[in-house]
Short mmCIF file of C-alpha atoms and ligand atoms in Angstrom, two decimals:
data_model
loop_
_atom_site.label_atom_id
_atom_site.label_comp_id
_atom_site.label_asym_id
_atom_site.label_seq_id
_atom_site.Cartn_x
_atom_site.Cartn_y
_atom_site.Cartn_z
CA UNK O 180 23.63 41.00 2.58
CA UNK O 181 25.05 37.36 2.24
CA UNK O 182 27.19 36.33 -0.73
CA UNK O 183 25.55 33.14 -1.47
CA UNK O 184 22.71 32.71 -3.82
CA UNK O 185 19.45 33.15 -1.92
CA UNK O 186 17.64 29.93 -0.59
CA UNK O 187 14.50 29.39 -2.77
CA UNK O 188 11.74 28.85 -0.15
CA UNK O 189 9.21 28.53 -3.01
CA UNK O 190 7.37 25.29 -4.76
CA UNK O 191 9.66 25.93 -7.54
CA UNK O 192 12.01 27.07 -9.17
CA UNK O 193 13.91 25.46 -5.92
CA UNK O 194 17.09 25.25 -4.47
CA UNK O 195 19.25 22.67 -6.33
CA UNK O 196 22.41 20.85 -5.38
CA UNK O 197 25.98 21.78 -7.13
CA UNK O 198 25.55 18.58 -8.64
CA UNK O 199 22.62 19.22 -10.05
CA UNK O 200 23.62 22.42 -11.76
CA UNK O 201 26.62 20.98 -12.69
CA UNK O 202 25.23 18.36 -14.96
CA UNK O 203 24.14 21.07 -17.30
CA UNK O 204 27.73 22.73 -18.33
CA UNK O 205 27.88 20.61 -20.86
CA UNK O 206 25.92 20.22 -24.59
CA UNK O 207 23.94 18.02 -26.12
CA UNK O 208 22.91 17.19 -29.73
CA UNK O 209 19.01 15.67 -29.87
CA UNK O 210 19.41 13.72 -32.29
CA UNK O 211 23.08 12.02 -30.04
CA UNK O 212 22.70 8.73 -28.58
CA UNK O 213 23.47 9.77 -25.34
CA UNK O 214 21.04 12.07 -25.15
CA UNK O 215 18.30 9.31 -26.05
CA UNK O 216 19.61 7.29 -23.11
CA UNK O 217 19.25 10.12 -20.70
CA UNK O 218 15.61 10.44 -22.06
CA UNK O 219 14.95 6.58 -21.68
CA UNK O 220 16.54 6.34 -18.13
CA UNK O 221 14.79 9.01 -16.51
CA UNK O 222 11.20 8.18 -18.45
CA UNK O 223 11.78 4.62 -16.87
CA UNK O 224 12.90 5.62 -13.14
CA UNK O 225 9.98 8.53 -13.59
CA UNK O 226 7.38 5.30 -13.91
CA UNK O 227 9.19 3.38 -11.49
CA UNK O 228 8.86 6.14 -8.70
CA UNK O 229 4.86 5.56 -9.07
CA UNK O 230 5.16 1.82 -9.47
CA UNK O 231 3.79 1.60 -12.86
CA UNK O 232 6.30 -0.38 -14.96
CA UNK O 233 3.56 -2.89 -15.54
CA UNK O 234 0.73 -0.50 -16.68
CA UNK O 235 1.92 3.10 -17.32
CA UNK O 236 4.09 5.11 -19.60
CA UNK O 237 6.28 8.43 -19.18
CA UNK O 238 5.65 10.68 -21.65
CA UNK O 239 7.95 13.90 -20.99
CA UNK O 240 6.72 17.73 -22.39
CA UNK O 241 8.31 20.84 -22.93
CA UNK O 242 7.71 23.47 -20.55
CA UNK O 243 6.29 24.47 -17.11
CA UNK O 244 4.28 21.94 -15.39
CA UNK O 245 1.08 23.89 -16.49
CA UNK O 246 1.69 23.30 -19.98
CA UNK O 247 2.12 19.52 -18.51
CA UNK O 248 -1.46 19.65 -17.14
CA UNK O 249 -3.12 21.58 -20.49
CA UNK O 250 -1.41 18.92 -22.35
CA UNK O 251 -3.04 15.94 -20.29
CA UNK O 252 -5.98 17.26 -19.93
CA UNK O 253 -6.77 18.15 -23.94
CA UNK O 254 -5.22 14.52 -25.07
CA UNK O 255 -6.56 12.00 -22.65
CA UNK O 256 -10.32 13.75 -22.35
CA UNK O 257 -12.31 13.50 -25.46
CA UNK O 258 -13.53 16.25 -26.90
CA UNK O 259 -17.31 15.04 -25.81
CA UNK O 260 -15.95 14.13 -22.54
CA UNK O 261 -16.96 15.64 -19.11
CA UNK O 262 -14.67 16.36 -16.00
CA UNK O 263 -15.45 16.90 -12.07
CA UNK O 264 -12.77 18.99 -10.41
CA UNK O 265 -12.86 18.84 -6.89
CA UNK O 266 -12.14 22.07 -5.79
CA UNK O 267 -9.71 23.52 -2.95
CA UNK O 268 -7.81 26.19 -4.62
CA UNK O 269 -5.58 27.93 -7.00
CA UNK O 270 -4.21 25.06 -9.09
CA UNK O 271 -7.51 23.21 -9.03
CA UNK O 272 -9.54 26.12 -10.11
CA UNK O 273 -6.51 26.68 -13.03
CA UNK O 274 -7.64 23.16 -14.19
CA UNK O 275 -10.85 24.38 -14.39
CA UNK O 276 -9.80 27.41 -16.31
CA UNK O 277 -7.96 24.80 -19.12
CA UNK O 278 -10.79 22.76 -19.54
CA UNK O 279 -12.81 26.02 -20.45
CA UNK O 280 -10.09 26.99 -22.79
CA UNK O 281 -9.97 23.73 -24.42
CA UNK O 282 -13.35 23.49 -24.70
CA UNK O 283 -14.29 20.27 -22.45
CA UNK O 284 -17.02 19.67 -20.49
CA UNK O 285 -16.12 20.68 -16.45
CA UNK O 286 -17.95 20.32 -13.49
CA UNK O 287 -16.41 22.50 -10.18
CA UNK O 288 -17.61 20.77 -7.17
CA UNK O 289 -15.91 23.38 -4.08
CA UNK O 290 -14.76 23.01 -1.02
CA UNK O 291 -13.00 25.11 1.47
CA UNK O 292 -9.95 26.52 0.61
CA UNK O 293 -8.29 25.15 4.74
CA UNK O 294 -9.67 21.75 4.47
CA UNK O 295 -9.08 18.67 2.20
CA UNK O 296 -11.58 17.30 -0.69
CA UNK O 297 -14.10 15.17 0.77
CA UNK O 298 -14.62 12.17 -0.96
CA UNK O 299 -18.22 11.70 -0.32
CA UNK O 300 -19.49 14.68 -1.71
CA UNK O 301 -17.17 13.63 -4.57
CA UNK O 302 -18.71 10.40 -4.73
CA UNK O 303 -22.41 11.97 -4.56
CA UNK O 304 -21.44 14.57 -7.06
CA UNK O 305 -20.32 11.73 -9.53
CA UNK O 306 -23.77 9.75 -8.58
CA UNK O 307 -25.91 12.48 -9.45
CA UNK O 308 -24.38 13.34 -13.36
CA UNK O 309 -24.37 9.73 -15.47
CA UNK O 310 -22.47 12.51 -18.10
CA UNK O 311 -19.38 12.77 -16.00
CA UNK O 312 -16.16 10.91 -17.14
CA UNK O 313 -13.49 11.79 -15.20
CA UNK O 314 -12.22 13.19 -12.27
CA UNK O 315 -9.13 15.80 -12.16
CA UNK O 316 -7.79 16.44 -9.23
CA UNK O 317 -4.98 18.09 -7.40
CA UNK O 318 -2.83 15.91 -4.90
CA UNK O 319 -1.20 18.39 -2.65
CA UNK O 320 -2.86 21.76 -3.55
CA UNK O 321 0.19 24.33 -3.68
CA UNK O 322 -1.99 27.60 -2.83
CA UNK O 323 -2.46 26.33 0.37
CA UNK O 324 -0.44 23.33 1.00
CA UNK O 325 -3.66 20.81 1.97
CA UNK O 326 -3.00 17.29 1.27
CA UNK O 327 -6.15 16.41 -0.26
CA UNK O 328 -7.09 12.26 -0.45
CA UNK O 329 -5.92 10.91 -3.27
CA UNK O 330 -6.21 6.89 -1.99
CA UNK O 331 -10.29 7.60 -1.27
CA UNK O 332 -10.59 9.73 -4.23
CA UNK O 333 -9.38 7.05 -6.23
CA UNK O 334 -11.32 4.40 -4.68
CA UNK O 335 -14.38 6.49 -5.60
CA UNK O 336 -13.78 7.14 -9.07
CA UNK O 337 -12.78 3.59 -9.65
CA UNK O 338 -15.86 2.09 -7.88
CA UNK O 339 -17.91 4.70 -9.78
CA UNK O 340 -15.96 3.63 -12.93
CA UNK O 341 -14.67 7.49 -14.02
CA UNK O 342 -11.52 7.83 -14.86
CA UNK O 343 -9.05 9.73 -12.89
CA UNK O 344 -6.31 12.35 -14.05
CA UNK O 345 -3.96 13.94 -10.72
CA UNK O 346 -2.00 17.28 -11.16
CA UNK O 347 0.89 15.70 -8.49
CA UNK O 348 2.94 17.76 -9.61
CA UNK O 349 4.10 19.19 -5.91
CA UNK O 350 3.20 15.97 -4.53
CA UNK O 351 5.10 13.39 -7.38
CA UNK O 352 8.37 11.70 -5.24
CA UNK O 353 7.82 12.48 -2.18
CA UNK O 354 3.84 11.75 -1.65
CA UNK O 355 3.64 8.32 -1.59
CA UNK O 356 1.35 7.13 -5.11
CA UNK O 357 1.27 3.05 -5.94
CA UNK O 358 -0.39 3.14 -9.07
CA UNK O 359 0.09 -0.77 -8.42
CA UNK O 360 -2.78 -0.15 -5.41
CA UNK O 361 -4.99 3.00 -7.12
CA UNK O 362 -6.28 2.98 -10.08
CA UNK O 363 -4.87 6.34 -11.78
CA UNK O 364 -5.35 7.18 -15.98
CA UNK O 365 -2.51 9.56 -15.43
CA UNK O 366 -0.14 11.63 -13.07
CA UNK O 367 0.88 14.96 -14.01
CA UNK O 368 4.51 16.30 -12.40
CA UNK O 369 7.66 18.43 -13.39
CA UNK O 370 10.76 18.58 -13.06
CA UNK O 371 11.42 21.29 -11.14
CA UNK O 372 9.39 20.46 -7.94
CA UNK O 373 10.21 17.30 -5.46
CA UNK O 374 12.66 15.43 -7.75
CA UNK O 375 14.90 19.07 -6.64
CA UNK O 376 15.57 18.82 -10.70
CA UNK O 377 15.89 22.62 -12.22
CA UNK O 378 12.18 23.80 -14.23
CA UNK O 379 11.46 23.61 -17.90
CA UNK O 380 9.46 20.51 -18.70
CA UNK O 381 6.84 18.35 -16.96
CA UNK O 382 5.89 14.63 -17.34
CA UNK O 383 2.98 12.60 -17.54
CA UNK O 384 2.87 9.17 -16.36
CA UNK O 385 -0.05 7.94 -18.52
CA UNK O 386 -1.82 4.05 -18.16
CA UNK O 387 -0.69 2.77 -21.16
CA UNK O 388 -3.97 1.48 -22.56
CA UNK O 389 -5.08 5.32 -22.35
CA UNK O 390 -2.36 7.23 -24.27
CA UNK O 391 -3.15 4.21 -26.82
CA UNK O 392 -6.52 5.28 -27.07
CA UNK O 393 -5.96 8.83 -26.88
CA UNK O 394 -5.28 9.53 -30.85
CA UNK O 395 -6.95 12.69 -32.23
CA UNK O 396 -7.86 14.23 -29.32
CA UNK O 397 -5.63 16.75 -28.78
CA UNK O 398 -6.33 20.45 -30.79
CA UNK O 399 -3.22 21.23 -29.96
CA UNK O 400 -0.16 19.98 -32.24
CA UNK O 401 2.94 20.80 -29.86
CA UNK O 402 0.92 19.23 -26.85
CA UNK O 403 -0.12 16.44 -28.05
CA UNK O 404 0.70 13.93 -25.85
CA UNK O 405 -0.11 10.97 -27.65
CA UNK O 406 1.95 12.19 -30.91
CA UNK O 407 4.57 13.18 -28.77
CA UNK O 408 4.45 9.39 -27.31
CA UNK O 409 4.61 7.81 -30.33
CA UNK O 410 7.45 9.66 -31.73
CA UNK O 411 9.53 8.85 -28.92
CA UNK O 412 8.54 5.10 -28.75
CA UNK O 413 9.69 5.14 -32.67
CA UNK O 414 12.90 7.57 -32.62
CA UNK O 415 13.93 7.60 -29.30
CA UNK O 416 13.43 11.17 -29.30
CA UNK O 417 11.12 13.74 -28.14
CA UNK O 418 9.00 15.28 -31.22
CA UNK O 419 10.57 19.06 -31.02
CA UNK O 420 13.68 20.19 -29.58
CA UNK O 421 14.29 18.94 -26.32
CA UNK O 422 15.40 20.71 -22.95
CA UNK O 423 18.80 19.08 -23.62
CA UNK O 424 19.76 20.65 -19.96
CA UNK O 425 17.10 20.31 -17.94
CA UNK O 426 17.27 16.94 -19.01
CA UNK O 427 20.61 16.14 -18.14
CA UNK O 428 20.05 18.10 -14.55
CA UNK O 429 16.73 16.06 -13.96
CA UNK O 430 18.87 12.57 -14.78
CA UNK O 431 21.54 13.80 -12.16
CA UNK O 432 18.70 14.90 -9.58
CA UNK O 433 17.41 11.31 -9.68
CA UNK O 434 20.74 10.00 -9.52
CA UNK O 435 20.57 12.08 -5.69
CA UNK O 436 17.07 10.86 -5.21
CA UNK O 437 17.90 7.63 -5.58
CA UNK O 438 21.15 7.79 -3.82
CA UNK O 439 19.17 9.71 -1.00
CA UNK O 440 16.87 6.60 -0.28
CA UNK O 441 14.12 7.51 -2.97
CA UNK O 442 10.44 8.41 -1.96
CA UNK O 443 11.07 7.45 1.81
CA UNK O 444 13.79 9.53 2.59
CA UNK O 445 12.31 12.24 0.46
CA UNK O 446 9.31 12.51 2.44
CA UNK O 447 11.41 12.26 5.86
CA UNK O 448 13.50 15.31 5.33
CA UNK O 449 10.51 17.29 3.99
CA UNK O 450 8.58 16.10 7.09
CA UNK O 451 11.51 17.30 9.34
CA UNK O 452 11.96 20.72 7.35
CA UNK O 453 7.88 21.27 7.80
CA UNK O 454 7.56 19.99 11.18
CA UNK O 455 10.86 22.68 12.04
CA UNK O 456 8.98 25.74 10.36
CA UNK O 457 6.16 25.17 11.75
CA UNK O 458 7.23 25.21 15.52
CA UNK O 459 10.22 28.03 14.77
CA UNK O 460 7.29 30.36 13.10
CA UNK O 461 4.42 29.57 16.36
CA UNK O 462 7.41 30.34 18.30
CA UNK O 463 7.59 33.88 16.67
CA UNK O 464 3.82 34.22 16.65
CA UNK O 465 2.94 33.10 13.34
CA UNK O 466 -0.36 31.56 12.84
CA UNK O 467 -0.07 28.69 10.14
CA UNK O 468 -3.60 28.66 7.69
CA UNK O 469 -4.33 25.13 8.16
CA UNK O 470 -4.71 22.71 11.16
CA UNK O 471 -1.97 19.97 11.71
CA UNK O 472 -3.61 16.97 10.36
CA UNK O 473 -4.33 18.71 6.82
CA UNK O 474 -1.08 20.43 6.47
CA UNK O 475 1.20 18.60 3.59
CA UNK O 476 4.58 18.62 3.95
CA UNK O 477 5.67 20.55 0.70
CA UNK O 478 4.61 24.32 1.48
CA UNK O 479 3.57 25.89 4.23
CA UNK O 480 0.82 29.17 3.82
CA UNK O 481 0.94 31.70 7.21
CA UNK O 482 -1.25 34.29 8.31
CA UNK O 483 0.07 37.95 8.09
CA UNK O 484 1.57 38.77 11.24
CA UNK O 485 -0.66 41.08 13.34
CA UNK O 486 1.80 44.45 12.60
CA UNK O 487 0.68 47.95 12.23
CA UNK O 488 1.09 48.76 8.16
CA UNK O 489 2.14 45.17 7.43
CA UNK O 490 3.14 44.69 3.65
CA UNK O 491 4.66 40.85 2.32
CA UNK O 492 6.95 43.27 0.18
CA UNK O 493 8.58 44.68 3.40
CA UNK O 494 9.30 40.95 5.19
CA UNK O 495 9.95 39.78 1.92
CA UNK O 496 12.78 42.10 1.41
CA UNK O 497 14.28 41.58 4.72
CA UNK O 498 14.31 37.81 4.45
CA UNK O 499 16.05 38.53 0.90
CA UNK O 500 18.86 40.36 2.21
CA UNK O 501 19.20 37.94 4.82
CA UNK O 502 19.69 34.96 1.58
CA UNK O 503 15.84 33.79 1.76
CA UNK O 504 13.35 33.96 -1.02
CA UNK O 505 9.72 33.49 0.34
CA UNK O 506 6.59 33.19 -1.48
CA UNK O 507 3.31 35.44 -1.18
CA UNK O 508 0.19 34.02 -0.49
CA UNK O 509 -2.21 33.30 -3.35
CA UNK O 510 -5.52 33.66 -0.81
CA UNK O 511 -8.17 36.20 -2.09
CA UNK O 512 -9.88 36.41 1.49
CA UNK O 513 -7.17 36.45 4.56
CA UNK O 514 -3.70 37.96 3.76
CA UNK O 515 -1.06 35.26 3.89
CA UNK O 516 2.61 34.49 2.77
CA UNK O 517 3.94 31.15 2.07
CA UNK O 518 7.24 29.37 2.95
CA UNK O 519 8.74 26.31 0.97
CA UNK O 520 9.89 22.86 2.72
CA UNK O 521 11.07 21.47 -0.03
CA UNK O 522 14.45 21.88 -2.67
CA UNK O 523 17.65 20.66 -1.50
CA UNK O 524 17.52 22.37 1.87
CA UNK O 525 17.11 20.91 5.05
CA UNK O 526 16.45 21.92 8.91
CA UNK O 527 19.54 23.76 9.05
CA UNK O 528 18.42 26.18 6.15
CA UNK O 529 14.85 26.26 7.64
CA UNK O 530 16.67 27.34 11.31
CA UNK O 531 18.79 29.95 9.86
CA UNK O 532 15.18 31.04 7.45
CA UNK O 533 13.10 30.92 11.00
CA UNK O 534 15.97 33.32 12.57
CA UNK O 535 15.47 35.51 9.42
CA UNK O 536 12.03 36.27 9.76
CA UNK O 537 12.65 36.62 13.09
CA UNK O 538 14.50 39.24 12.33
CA UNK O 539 12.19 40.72 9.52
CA UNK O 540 9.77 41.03 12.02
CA UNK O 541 11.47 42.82 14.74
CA UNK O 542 12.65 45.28 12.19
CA UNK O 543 9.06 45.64 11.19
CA UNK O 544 7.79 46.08 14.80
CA UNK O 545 10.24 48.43 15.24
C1 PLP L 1390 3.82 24.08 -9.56
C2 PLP L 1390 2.46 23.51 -9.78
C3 PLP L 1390 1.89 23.48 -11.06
C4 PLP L 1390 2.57 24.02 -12.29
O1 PLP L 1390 2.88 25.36 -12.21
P1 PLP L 1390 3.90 25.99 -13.25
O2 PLP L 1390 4.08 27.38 -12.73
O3 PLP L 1390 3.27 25.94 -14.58
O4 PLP L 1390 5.15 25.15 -13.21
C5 PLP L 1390 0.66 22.86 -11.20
N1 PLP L 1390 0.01 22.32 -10.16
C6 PLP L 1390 0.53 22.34 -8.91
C7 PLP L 1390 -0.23 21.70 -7.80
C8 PLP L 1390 1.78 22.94 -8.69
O5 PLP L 1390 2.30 22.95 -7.45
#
């Protein structure tokens, strides 16, 4: 056993610096100025991050990202309103499950679960059904780890004139997204996922025009969106009581972020954490789920190594007690596990992870 904390090789919670932990031994009143200015200056470098100071507004929520994504979903679609969800997997078929719930008109168009959306099935989809209004997508789909297209899914929905809602919320500061260059209603993220901030609330960064227009939507009172937007525009504050400490750990995270070299330099040491995983796990004989060119950097989903009486729980274990957390798969068809790139980790952690399961396995084979 190691004495450290375990690495968090998950899509969240994830590992977090000192610093970022740090910023929450302290308390906060809700109603305290300084607590509004924390709110302010991370809602503004949230919209910055997606280049939408011009045209889009941060709206933050209580809660897991999912509760994010219900609440954006239920108070920028009408209640007569009709959605296409392009779907690749777990968190695209979970919007799919909200829209049921929340009683809104949804349209599943599948795909594979080891290959991206395809944009002109999307676009053909959209063609055929004058009744469809939006498209909801998922940027980098987290059951898997595809990168699906956002830029041509965009370009479709906007030539197509439907409006377009992304769950990014594994994607959101490290992904590249220039709301400046696609047109995007609204981006769903959290805190706890690439800004490396600790979980409890998600954001929505919401075209301005559309929150506006989004009154009396919602069914919901504690995610409304558009109530909880206007109550912060007039007080400063969020509408219930705030996650004074995830707040205050999210401002410090994007105080590293930006220190770090923002989105670029993000996205580099993600790249270089994949990129290492990948070649240290083919080197033990793990079989990564997707090709190359589809893989995003974020998570990474593996075939079950070919063992006599294999079990996750087993390799699991072993990693744990070597100070790394991995994820099961979430595949109904082939067994799989999944590894994290992301958190503040980088290729040393992944190295000493790789050695781990090396490890794991030999014990297994054993
Ligand atoms: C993490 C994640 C969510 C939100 O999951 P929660 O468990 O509610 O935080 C939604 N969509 C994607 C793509 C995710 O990666």
């Amino acid at each position: 056993m190691t004495n450290r904390d375990p690495y968090l090789l998950t899509p969240g919670p994830l590992t977090t610096t000192e610093a970022t932990r740090a910023a929450m031994l302290r308390d906060w009143g809700s109603w305290d100025r300084a607590f509004n200015e924390i709110t302010a200056s991370v809602c503004r470098d949230l919209v910055r991050i997606a280049h939408g100071e011009d045209t889009h507004v941060c709206v933050p929520l209580q809660g897991s990202g999912t509760f994010a994504v219900e609440a954006a979903l239920g108070t920028l679609v009408a209640r007569d309103a009709k959605v296409l969800v392009p779907n690749n997997g777990a968190y695209c078929q979970r919007i799919g499950k909200i829209l049921g719930r929340i009683g809104r008109g949804c349209v599943m168009l599948d795909f594979p679960e080891d290959e991206p959306v395809d944009p002109a099935r999307i676009e053909a989809a959209l063609r055929a059904d004058a009744a469809i209004t939006h498209v909801a997508m998922v940027h980098c789909e987290t059951g898997t780890g595809v990168l699906n297209p956002l830029p041509q899914v965009a370009q479709v929905a906007e030539r197509l004139g439907r409006a377009l809602i992304v769950d990014s919320m594994s994607s959101f500061a490290a992904l590249p997204i220039d709301l400046r260059a696609l047109r995007i209603d609204a981006l769903i993220a959290a805190s706890g996922k690439c800004l490396e901030g600790v979980p409890g609330m998600g954001f929505i960064i919401a075209r301005k025009s559309v929150i506006e227009a989004a009154e009396g939507n919602s069914s919901s009172l504690a995610m409304d969106l558009h109530d909880q937007w206007v109550y912060l525009q007039r007080t400063g504050q969020w509408r219930f009581t705030p996650p004074t400490h995830v707040m205050a750990a999210l401002r410090a995270a994007i105080d590293q972020y930006l220190a770090e070299g923002g989105q670029p330099a993000r996205l580099a040491r993600y790249q270089d954490n994949c990129r290492v995983l990948v070649e240290g796990c083919k080197a033990l004989g793990l079989r990564p789920f997707l090709k190359d060119e589809h893989q995003a950097p974020i998570i990474v989903t593996f075939h079950a190594p070919d063992i006599a009486g294999y079990k996750f729980a087993t390799l699991y274990e072993s990693a744990r007690s070597q100070g790394f957390i991995l994820y099961p798969g979430k595949l109904t068809q082939v067994e799989t596990f999944r590894v994290g790139c992301i958190g503040a980790i980088d290729r040393t952690v992944i190295l000493q992870a790789v050695e781990a399961m090396r490890n794991a396995l030999a014990a297994m084979r054993a």
